[in-house]
Every structure is written in structure tokens, then in C-alpha cells.
Coordinates of C-alpha atoms and ligand atoms in Angstrom, one line a residue:
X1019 CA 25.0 -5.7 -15.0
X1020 CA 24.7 -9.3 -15.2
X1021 CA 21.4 -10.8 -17.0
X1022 CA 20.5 -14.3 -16.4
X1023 CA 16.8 -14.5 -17.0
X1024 CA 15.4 -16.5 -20.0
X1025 CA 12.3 -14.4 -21.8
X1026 CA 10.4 -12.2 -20.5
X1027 CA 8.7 -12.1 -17.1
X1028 CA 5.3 -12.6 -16.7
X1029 CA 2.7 -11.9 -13.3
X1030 CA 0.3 -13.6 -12.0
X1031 CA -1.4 -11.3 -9.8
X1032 CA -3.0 -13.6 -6.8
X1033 CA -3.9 -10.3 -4.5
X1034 CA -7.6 -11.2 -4.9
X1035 CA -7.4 -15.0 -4.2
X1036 CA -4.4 -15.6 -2.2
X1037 CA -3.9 -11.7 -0.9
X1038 CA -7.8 -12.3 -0.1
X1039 CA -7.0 -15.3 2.3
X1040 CA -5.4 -12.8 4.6
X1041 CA -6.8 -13.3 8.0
X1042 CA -9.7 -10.7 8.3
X1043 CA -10.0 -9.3 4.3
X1044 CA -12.8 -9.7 2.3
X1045 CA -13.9 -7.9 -0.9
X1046 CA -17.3 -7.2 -1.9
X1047 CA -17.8 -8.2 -5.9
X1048 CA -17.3 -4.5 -6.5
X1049 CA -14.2 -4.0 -4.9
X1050 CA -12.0 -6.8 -6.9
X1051 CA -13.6 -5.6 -10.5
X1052 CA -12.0 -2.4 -9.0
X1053 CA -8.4 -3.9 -8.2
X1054 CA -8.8 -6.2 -11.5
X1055 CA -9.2 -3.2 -13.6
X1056 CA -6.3 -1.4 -11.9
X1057 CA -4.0 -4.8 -11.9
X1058 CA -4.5 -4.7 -15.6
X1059 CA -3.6 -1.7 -16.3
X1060 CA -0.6 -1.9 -14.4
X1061 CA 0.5 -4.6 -17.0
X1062 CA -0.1 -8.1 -15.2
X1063 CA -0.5 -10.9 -17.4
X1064 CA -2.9 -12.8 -15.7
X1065 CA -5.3 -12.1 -12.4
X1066 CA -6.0 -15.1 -10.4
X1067 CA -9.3 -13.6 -9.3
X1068 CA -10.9 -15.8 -6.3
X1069 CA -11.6 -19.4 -6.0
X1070 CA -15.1 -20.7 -8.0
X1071 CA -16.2 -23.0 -5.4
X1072 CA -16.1 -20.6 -2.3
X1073 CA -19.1 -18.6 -2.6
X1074 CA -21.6 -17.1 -4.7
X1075 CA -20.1 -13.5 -4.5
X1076 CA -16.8 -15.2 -5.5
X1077 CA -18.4 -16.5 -8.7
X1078 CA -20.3 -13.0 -9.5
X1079 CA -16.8 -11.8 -8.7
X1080 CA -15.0 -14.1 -11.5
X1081 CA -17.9 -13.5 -14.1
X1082 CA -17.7 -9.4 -13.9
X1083 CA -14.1 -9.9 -14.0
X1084 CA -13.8 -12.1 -17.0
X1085 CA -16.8 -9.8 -18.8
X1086 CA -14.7 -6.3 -18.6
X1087 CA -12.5 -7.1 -21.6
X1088 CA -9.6 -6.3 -19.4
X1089 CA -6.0 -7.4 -20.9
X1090 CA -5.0 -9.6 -18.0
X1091 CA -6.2 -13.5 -18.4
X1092 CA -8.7 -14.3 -15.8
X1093 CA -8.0 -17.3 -13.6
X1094 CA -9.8 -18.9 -11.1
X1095 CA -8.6 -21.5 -8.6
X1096 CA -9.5 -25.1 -8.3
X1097 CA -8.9 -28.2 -6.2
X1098 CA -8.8 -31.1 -8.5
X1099 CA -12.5 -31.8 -8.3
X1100 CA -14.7 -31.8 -11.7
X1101 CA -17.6 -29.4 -9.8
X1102 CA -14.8 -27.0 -9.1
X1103 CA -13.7 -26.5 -12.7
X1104 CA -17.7 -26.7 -14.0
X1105 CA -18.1 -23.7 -11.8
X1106 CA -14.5 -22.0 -13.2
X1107 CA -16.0 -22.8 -16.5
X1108 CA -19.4 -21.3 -15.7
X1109 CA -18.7 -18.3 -14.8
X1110 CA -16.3 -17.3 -17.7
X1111 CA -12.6 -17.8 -16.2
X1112 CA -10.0 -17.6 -19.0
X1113 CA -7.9 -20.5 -17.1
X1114 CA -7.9 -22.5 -14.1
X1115 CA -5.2 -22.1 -11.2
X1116 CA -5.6 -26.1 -10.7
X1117 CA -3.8 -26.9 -7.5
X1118 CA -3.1 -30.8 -5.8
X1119 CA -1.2 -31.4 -3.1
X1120 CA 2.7 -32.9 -3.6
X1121 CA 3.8 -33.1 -0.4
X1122 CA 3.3 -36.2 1.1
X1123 CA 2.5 -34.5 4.4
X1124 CA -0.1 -33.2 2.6
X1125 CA -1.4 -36.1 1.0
X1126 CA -1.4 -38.2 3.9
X1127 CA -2.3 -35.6 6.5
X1128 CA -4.6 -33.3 4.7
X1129 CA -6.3 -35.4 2.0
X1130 CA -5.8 -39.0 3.7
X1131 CA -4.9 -40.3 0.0
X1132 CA -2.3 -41.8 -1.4
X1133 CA 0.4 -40.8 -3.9
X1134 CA -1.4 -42.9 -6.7
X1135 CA -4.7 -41.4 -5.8
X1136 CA -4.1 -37.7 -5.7
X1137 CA -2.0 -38.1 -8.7
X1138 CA -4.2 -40.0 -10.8
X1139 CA -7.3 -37.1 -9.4
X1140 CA -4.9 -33.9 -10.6
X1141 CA -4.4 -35.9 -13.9
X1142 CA -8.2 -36.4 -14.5
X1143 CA -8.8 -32.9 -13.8
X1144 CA -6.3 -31.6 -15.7
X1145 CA -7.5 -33.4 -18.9
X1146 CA -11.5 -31.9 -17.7
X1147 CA -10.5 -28.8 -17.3
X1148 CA -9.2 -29.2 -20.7
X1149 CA -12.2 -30.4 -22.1
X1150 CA -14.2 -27.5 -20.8
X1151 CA -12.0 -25.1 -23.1
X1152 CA -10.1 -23.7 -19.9
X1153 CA -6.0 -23.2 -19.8
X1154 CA -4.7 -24.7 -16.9
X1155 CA -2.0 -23.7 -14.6
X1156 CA -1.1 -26.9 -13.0
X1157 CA -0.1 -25.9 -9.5
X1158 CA 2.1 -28.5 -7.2
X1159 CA 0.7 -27.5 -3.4
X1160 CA 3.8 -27.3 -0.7
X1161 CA 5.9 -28.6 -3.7
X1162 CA 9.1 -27.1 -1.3
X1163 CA 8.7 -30.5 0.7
X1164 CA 7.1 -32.9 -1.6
X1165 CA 9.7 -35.9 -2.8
X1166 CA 11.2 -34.1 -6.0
X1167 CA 11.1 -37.4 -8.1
X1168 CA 7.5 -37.7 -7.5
X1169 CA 6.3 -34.3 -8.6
X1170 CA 8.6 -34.4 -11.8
X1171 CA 6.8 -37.2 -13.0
X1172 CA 2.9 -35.7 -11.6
X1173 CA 3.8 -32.4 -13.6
X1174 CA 5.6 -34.1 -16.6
X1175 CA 2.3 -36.5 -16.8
X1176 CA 0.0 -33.5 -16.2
X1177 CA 1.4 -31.8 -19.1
X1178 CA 1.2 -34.9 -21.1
X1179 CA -2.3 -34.7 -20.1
X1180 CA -2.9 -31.3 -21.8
X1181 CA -1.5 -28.7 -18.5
X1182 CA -0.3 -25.5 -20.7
X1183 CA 1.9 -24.5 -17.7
X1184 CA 3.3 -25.6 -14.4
X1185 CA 3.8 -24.0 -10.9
X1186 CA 5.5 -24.6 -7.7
X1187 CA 4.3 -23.7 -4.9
X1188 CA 6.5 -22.8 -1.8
X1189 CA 3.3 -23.0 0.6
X1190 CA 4.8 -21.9 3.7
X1191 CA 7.7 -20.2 2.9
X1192 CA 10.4 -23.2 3.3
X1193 CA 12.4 -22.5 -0.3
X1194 CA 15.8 -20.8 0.2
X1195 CA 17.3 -18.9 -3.2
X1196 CA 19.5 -22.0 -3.1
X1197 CA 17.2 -24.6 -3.2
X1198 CA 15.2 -22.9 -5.7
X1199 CA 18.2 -22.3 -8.0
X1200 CA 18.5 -26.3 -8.2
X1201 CA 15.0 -27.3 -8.0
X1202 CA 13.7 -25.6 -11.6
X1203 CA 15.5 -27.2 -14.1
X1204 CA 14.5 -30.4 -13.9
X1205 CA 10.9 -29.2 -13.6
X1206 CA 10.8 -27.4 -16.6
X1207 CA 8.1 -29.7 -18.4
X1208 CA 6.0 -26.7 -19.2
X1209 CA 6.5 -22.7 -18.9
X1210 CA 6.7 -22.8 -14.8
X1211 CA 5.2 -20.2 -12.3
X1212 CA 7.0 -19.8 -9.2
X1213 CA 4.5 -19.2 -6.0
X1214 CA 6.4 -18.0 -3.1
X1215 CA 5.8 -17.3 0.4
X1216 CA 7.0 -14.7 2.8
X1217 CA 7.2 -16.5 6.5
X1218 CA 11.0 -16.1 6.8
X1219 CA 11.4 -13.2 4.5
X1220 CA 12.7 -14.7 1.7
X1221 CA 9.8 -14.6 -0.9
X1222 CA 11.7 -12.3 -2.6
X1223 CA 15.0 -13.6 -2.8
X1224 CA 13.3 -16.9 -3.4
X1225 CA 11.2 -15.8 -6.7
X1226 CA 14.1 -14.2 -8.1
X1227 CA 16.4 -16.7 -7.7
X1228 CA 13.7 -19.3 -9.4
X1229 CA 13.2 -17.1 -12.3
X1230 CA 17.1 -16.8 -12.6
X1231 CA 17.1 -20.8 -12.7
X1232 CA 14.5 -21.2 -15.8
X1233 CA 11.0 -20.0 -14.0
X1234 CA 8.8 -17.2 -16.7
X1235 CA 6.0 -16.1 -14.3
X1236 CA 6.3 -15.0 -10.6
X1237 CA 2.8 -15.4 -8.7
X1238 CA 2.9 -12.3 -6.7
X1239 CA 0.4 -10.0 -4.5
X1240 CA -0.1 -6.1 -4.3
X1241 CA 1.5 -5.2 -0.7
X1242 CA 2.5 -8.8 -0.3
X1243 CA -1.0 -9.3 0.9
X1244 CA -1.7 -13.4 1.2
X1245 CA -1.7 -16.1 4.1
X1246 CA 0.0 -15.5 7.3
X1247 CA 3.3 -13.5 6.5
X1248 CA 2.1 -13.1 2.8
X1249 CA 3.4 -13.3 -0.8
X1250 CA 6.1 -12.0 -2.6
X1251 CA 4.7 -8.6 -3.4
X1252 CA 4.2 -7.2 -7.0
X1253 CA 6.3 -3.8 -6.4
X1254 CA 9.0 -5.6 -4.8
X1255 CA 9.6 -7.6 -7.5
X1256 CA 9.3 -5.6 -10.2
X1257 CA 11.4 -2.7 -8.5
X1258 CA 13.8 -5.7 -8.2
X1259 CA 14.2 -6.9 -11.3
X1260 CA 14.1 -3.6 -12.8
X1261 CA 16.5 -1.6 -10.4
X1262 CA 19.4 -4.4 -9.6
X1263 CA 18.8 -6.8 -12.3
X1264 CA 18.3 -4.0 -15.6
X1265 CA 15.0 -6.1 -16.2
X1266 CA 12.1 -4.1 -18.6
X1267 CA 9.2 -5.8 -16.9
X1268 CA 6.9 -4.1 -19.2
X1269 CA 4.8 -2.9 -15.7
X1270 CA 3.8 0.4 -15.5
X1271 CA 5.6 1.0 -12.6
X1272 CA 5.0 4.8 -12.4
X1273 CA 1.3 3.1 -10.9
X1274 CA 2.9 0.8 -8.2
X1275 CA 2.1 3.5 -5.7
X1276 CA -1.2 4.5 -6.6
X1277 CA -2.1 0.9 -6.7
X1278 CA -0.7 -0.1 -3.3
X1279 CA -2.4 2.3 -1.7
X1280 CA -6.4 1.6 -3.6
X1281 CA -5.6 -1.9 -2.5
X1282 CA -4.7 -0.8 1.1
X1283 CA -7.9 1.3 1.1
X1284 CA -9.8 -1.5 -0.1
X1285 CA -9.0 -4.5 1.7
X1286 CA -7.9 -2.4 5.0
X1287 CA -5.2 -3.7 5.7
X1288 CA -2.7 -0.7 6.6
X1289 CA 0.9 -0.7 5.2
X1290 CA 4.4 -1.0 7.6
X1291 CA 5.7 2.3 7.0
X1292 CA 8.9 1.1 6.5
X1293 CA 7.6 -1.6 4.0
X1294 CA 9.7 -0.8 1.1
X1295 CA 8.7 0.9 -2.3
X1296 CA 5.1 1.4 -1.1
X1297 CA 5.5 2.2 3.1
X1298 CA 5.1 5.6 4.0
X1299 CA 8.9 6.3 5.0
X1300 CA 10.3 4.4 2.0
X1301 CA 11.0 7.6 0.5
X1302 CA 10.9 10.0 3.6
X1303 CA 13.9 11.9 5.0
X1304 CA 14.1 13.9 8.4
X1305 CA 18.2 13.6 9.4
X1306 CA 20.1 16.2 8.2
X1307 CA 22.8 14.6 6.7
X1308 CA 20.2 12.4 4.7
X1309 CA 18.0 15.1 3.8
X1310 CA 21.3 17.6 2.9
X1311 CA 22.5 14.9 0.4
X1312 CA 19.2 14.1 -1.4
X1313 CA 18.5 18.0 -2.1
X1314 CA 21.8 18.2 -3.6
X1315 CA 21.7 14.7 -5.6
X1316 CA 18.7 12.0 -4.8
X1317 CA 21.0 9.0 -5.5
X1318 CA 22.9 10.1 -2.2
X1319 CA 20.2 8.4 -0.1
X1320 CA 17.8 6.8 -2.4
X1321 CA 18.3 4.1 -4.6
X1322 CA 15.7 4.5 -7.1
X1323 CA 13.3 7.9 -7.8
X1324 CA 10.5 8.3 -6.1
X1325 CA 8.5 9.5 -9.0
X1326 CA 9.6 6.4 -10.7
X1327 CA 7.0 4.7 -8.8
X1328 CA 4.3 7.0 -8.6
X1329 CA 6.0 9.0 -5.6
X1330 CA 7.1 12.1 -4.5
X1331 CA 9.7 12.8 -1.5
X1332 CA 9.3 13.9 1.6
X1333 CA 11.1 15.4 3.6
X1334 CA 9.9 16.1 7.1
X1335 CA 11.6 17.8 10.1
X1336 CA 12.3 17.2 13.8
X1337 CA 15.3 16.7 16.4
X1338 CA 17.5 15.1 13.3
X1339 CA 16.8 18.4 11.0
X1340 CA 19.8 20.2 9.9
X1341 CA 19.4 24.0 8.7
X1342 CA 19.3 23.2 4.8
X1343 CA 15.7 21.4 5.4
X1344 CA 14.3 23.7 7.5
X1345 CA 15.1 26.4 4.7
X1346 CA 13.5 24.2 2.2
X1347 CA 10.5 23.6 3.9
X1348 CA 10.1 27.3 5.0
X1349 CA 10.7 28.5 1.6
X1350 CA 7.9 26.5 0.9
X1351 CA 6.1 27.9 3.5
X1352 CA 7.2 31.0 1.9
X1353 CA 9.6 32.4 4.9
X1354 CA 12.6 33.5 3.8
X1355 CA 14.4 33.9 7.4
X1356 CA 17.9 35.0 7.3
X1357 CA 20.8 33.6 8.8
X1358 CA 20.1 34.2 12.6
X1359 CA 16.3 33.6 12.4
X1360 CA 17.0 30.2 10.6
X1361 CA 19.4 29.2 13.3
X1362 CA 17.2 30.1 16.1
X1363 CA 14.3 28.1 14.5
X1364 CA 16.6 25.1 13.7
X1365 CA 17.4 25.1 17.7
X1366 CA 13.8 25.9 18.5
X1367 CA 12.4 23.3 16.3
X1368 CA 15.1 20.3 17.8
X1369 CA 14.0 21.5 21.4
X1370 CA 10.6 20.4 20.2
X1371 CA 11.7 17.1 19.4
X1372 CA 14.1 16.1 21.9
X1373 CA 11.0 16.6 24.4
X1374 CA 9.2 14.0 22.3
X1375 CA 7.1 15.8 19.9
X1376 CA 5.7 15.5 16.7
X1377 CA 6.1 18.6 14.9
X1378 CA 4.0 19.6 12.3
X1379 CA 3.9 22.6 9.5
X1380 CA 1.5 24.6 12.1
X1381 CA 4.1 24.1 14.7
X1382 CA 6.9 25.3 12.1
X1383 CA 4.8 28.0 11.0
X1384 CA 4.1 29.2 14.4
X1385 CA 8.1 29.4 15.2
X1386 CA 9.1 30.5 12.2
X1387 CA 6.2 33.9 12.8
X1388 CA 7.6 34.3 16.9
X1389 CA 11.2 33.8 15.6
X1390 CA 10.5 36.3 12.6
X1391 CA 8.4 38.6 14.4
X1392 CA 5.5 38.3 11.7
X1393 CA 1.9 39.1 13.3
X1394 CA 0.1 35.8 12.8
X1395 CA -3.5 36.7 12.8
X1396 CA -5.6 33.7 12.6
X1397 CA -8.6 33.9 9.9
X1398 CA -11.1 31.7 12.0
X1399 CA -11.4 31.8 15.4
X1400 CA -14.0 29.7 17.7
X1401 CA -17.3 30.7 19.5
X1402 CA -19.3 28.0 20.2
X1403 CA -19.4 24.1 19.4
X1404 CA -22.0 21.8 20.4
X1405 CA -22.6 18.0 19.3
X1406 CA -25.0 15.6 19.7
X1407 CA -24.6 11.9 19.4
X1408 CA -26.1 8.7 21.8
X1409 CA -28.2 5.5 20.4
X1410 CA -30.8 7.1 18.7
X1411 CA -29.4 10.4 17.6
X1412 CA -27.3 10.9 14.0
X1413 CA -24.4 12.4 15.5
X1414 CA -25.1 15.9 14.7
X1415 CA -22.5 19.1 15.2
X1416 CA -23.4 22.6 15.1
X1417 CA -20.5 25.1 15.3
X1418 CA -20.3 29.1 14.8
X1419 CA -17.2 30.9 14.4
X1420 CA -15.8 34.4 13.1
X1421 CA -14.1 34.0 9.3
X1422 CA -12.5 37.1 8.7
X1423 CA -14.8 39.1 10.7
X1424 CA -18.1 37.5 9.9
X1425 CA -19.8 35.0 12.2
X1426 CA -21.2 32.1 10.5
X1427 CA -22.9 29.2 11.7
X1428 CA -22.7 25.6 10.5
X1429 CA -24.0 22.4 11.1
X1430 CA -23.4 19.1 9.8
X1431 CA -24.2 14.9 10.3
X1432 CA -21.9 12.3 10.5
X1433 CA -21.1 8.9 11.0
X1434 CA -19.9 9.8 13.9
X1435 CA -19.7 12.9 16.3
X1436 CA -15.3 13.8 15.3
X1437 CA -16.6 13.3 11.2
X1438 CA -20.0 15.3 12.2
X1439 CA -17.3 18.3 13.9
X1440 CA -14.9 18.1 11.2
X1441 CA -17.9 18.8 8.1
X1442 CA -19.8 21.2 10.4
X1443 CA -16.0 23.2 10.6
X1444 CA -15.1 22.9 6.4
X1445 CA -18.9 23.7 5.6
X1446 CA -18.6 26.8 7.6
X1447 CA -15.2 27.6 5.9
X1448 CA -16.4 26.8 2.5
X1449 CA -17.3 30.7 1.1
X1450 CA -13.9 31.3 1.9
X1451 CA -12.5 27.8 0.4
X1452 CA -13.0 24.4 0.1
X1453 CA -10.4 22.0 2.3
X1454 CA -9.7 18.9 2.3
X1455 CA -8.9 16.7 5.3
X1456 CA -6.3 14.3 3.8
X1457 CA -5.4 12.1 7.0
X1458 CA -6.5 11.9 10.7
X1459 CA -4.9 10.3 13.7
X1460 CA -5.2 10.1 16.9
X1461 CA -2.7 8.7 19.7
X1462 CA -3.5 8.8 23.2
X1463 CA -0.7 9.7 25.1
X1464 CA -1.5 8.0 28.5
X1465 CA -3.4 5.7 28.6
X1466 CA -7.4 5.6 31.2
X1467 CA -10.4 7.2 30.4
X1468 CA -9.4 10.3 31.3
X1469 CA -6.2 10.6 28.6
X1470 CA -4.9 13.1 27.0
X1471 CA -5.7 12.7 23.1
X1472 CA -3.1 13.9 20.2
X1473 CA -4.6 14.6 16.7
X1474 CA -2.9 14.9 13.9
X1475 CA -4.6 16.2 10.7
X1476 CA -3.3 16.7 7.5
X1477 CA -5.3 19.5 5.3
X1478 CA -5.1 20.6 2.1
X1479 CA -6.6 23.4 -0.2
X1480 CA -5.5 24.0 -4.3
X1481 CA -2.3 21.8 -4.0
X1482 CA -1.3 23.2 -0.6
X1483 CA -0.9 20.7 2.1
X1484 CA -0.4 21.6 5.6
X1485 CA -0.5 19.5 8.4
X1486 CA -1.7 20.6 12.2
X1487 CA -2.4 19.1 15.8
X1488 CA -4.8 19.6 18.9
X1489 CA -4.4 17.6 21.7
X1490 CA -7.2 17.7 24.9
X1491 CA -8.4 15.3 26.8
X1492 CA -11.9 15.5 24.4
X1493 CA -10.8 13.5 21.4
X1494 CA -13.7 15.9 19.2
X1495 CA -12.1 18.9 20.6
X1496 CA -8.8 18.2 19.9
X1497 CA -10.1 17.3 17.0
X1498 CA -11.6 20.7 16.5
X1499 CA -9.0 22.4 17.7
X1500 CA -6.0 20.2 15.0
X1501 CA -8.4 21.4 11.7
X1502 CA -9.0 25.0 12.3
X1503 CA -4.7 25.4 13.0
X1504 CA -4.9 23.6 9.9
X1505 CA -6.9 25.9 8.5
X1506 CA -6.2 29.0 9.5
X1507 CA -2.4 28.2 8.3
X1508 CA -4.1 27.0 4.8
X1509 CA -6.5 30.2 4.2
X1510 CA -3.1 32.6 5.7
X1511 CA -1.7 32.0 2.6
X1512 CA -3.8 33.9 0.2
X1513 CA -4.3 37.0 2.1
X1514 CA -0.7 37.4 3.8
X1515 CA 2.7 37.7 2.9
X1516 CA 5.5 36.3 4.6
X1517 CA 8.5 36.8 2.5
X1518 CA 10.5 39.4 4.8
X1519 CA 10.3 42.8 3.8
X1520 CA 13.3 45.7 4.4
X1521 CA 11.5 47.2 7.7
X1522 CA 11.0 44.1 9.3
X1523 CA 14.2 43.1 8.5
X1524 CA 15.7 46.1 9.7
X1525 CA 13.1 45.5 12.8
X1526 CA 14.7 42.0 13.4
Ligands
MN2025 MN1 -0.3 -19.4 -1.5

């Protein structure tokens, strides 16, 4: 393996400035000390934490940020204005993300300036900014299509001016890996950030190749949050570097996931589920062929361990299934079919899927008993339900239903009446044990007022995950109906056993 990078990498983390201009995200002051804490103990070097100038929250934001004693340098962005970098300065930044405009689109378009003017402005600033005590990161805006003579000589000026470091920005996602490759080296006045974009899919490529060519600090975002198509992305990069290019990035990588997904949480912006390292398929595996070979060695199908970023596989089942899954995932459902049950459930369960369906561990479980023979009888069963919601009513459920014989009444608010139905059920459940609802969703299958609804739950109970569906044309039924064959397949498992024993198999 070839390594061609100079010293060590560094991140700047821009999820809560840049990754915070994503159309539609906004974080309360609480939720980016949140992601600052967890960015830091990931291992980024510094956290570009909003922009001083934008709002009051943004500069509680910096303060609480800057005050937590984290590891990560706390930056703040700034145009090259002296009442942006007195507010930087105020509210306890570590360094200033100080950005001017190169390009002379830019310039001319944007600030109506001149080369002479904005340059002599960024200088000015960048000596300030000094003089308040700050570091400065002195950032060349759409640098990709400035003149390249002219933003040598505003960064090797700047630095004369006291700039500690440099960065190019790729605004809008214009660099190729090419470009980028030549560009550097001449620019490399100062340790040099590189600030890429993802419009064309090349952020990636793009970062990499400029840190190849002399670059020691990637500005990235956690799920390549940022403007339009985003940033590079943090666990892109650092999987990168440390899978194809034998980098140590020094990032606790092992917290990739777990970070991706707080941020997800928190900004609401949902992943792609084939977004790689952190989408929900990245490390799922439903053909047979695929899921054969990764039971028998990982590196078949995957090119890194999941675990390696805070992952675990998964491997689900459907029309693409071959027999060695299914026996996995019934094992693990603690059916031990033999060899003619397990072929009739493999054909049972690809019947399912070449008429389109979803198929879930209830749906396995409840082939897997018909196929067996095993008497399924279900713990909780259903005698009344009644909810009430409208504009002046807390949506309100009340449901009774038998648990292993005894009937037992529940009720429950909400925020709305499906949350109100789904407490009111676990509450009534909860002598015999507590469950989790881990996901919910809901597709509707045609489309009117009148379609039929498909819920998908995903329960779980001590470790156990199982996941169920219900589908009605009453989105709270079906609702109902998903959660109690999720539970009833989660509480089965304390009180039954399933491993085949000689009679039935002599039965069978
Ligand atoms: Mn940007």
C-alpha cells in the first residue's frame, strides 16, 4: 500500500455551521453542545461551531461550546468585517474560520468590489482578528474558480499578515481530484485546509486527492450534511483513508455510527439507506449468494467490519434468501427445522416476496410454526380499543386485553392518537415485560383517503429484537394490530420452547 500523505491528518468538523446551512436544519443551543461534545470525542481537531454574526442563539451556541473544555478547537465563522470577529471574540471562539471571496465572480457579482478592495478588507481582518488573540483560518471562498495567481498572493499576504493557516474552498463542487492534485502546491504558504463540496459527487475523491498533493486538514461534515448536495462527510473520509490508503487517523472510528445517527436524530435529516458507512443497507445482506459468503468469511461481501464502525450486520430475508440464512435467522429464532421443513419455509418465504412483500421475523415465525407444526398460542389477545383525539382533546387511548389469561385494562396520552395506542398497549404489557418500540413506519399502499395502511414496527425486550406488521385501512389499528404480533412473538419466547423435540419430529 502506497502512502503519499505528508503528517498527519487533521478535521475540521463544519456539521454545525456548514452541515447547519442545510436547507430546513436548525439546532437549538442545546443540540450542537450535544454534537460538539460527541464530535470531540470522536477525535476532531477543531469544530467550526456556527457563524457569530447570525443570531443570538448562534452566539449562546459558540460560548457553551467554547466553555465545555472539550478537546476540539472552537471556531466560529466570519466575513471579513471587524463586528464579525468582535462577536467571534466575545463569545470565547478558540479561532476564527475567516472567509473572503476569490473568485472574481464573487467579487464582482456578490460583493460589487474590486480585487484591491476585498483583498486589502481580508488582509485587515486577518491582522484584527489577530489582535483580538483569535487563530485564524484564512478561508479563500469559491477558490475552485478564482484566478490562481491572485489568490496565491491574497493567502501568501494574509499569512504575512499573521493567518496561522489557509483554506480553499471548492464552494460549489467544481474541483476534480486532478485539478486539486495541481492546485496545492503552490498554495502551500501556511498548513492548508481543503473545503470540498459534494454537487457532482466528487467531494470525496476531491479531499483526498488535495491532501495527497500537500493539504493537512480536510473540512468535513457528519453525514455529509452542508449546502445543497453537501460536504465531504467525516466517516467517508476517515473510512477512506484508513481502509484503502492504511491511514491511522487517530478517529475513534468504532463511534462513526453512533454519531451519524445522534446527528440524524438531531437535525432530522434522514440518511439514504444506501449512503455508505452510515446508510442503513451499508452493511445489510438479503441474496443468498451474499449472505452465504459473509457467514462463512465477512471479507467475501464486505470490505471493512461492520463493528469497525460501530456496526453490527444484518442480515435480512426475502425472495433473494438462500436456505443457509434462513437457518441462521431461525436458529436465532430458536427453530431448529430439519431438512424438509427448512426447504419448505425457504420456498414459502420467497413466495412471500415475489408477491411483493415485506417479510418480517412475525411473518418468519408464523411459517416457520405452520411449516413445523408448533402450536403458536399468542400471549395477548385483543378485546376492546377505543381512542380519543380532535382539537381540544389530548389524544387519549384506552385498551383492555387478555395477558396470559388475565384481562387488564390500560390507558395512556399521547402526542398523538398511534403514540397514545402504542403506550396504552406496552403499559398494559408491562407486569409481564417492558418493550421497546424501536422503529415505526408506515407506507400506504394505494394511494385516497380510503388506503390501505402497512406498519412496520420493530420491538424489542432484554436484547431481543423482533420486528412485526399490521396493515388496515385504520392507520391506529394497523398500528395496533403490527405491536401486539410483535409482542406476542417477543413475550413467546420466555415461556415456550421451539427447538424440536423427538415426538414432534417423529409427528413431522
Ligand atoms: Mn461550504
Amino acid at each position: 500500500m502506497i502512502v503519499l500523505f505528508g503528517e498527519s491528518i487533521r478535521f475540521f468538523d463544519t456539521t454545525l455551521r456548514d452541515g447547519e446551512q442545510t436547507p430546513g436544519v436548525s439546532l437549538t443551543p442545546a443540540g450542537k453542545l450535544e454534537i460538539a461534545t460527541h464530535l470531540a470525542d470522536v477525535g476532531v481537531h477543531v469544530i467550526e461551531a456556527g457563524s457569530a454574526a447570525a443570531s443570538v442563539g448562534e452566539r449562546e451556541s459558540i460560548r457553551s461550546i467554547a466553555d465545555a473544555g472539550l478537546a476540539a478547537e472552537c471556531c466560529t465563522y466570519v466575513r471579513a468585517l471587524p463586528g464579525d470577529i468582535d462577536l467571534a471574540a466575545d463569545a470565547g471562539a478558540d479561532s476564527v474560520h475567516l472567509v473572503v471571496p476569490v473568485s472574481d465572480l464573487h467579487i464582482a457579482k456578490k460583493l460589487r468590489k474590486t480585487r484591491e478592495q476585498v483583498s486589502q478588507m481580508a488582509w485587515s481582518a486577518v491582522e484584527y482578528a489577530k489582535e483580538r488573540g483569535l487563530i485564524v483560518e484564512f478561508s479563500g471562498e469559491d477558490a475552485s474558480r478564482a484566478d490562481q495567481d491572485f489568490l496565491a498572493e491574497v493567502f501568501r499576504e494574509g499569512v504575512e499578515r499573521g493567518a496561522d493557516r489557509l483554506c480553499f474552498c471548492d464552494t460549489v463542487g467544481l474541483l476534480t481530484p486532478e485539478r486539486a492534485a495541481a492546485i496545492v502546491p503552490p498554495l502551500l504558504f501556511a498548513p492548508l485546509s481543503i473545503h470540498c463540496h459534494d454537487d457532482l459527487g466528487f467531494g470525496l475523491a476531491t479531499t483526498v486527492a488535495a491532501l495527497r498533493a500537500g493539504a493537512t486538514c480536510a473540512h468535513v461534515t457528519v453525514n455529509g450534511l452542508g449546502e445543497r448536495a453537501g460536504n465531504t462527510s467525516l466517516e467517508e473520509l476517515v473510512m477512506a483513508l484508513e481502509v484503502l490508503y492504511g491511514v491511522d487517523t487517530g478517529i475513534k472510528t468504532e463511534e462513526l455510527y453512533p454519531l451519524s445517527t445522534h446527528v440524524a436524530r438531531l437535525t432530522g435529516v434522514p440518511l439514504a439507506t444506501n449512503k455508505p458507512i452510515v446508510g442503513e443497507m451499508a452493511f445489510t445482506h438479503e441474496s443468498g449468494i451474499h449472505a452465504h459468503g459473509v457467514m462463512r468469511d465477512a471479507s467475501t461481501y464486505e470490505p471493512l467490519r461492520p463493528e469497525r464502525v460501530g456496526r453490527r450486520r444484518r442480515i435480512v430475508l426475502g425472495k433473494h434468501s438462500g436456505s443457509t440464512a434462513v437457518e441462521a435467522a431461525l436458529n436465532d429464532m430458536g427453530y431448529a427445522p430439519d431438512g424438509t421443513q427448512l426447504k419448505e419455509i425457504v420456498a414459502r418465504i420467497k413466495r412471500l416476496g415475489d408477491a411483493g412483500m415485506r417479510i418480517t421475523d412475525a411473518d418468519i415465525m408464523a411459517i416457520a410454526d405452520t411449516v413445523m407444526e408448533i402450536e403458536f398460542t399468542p400471549c395477548i389477545e385483543l378485546r376492546q380499543f377505543t381512542i380519543v383525539s380532535g382539537s381540544n382533546a389530548m389524544p387519549t387511548a384506552s385498551v383492555t386485553m387478555l395477558v396470559r389469561g388475565d384481562e387488564i385494562t390500560g390507558a395512556a396520552v399521547g402526542t398523538g392518537p398511534v403514540d397514545a395506542a402504542i403506550r396504552a398497549l406496552q403499559r398494559s404489557v408491562a407486569d409481564v415485560g417492558s418493550v421497546r418500540l424501536d422503529e415505526y413506519s408506515v407506507d400506504a399502499i394505494t394511494g385516497g383517503t380510503d388506503a390501505l395502511v402497512d406498519v412496520s414496527v420493530k420491538l424489542s425486550r432484554n436484547g431481543k429484537t423482533v420486528t412485526s406488521r399490521g396493515a388496515r385501512t385504520d392507520i391506529i389499528m394497523a398500528s395496533v394490530e403490527a405491536v401486539i404480533a410483535g409482542m406476542n412473538r417477543l413475550l413467546r419466547e420466555e415461556h415456550e420452547d421451539r427447538s424440536q423435540d423427538s415426538d414432534r419430529s417423529a409427528a413431522a
